[in-house]
Amino acid sequence: VGAYLCVHEGPQLISNIRRDPDVPLVAGMTTSIEPGYYEDGAFGIRIENVALVRAAETEFAFEGMRCLAFEAVTMAPLQAKLIETAMLTRDE
């Protein structure tokens, strides 16, 4: 992960776009989580946080496969005044 380097996560990709070769996530990889909002032809905003892929602690496995989880490495701060709390659930 870098700044001004045209570097993005990879070789894995979390997307609905297929890539060849299709590289799965494995524990130890880093990736970015990028929630955003875009208005076509107007503007967009995105928050980009780096996350570590790690093995998840779960009681069960799916067909012998263990689950993965994300662990935050960096966190972009959010301005609380810009969050519409009426739209959030109690847990959020």
PDB file of C-alpha atoms in Angstrom, residues 33-39 43-48:
ATOM      1  CA  ILE A  33     -11.806  -1.455   2.609  1.00  0.00           C
ATOM      2  CA  GLU A  34     -13.196   1.487   0.678  1.00  0.00           C
ATOM      3  CA  PRO A  35     -16.771   2.491   1.463  1.00  0.00           C
ATOM      4  CA  GLY A  36     -17.906   5.352  -0.718  1.00  0.00           C
ATOM      5  CA  TYR A  37     -20.761   7.387  -2.119  1.00  0.00           C
ATOM      6  CA  TYR A  38     -20.896   8.604  -5.711  1.00  0.00           C
ATOM      7  CA  GLU A  39     -23.263  10.878  -7.657  1.00  0.00           C
ATOM      8  CA  PHE A  43     -18.903  13.977  -7.176  1.00  0.00           C
ATOM      9  CA  GLY A  44     -17.804  11.087  -5.055  1.00  0.00           C
ATOM     10  CA  ILE A  45     -16.188  10.478  -1.715  1.00  0.00           C
ATOM     11  CA  ARG A  46     -14.390   7.398  -0.470  1.00  0.00           C
ATOM     12  CA  ILE A  47     -12.755   6.425   2.813  1.00  0.00           C
ATOM     13  CA  GLU A  48      -9.896   3.969   2.407  1.00  0.00           C
TER      14      GLU A  48
END
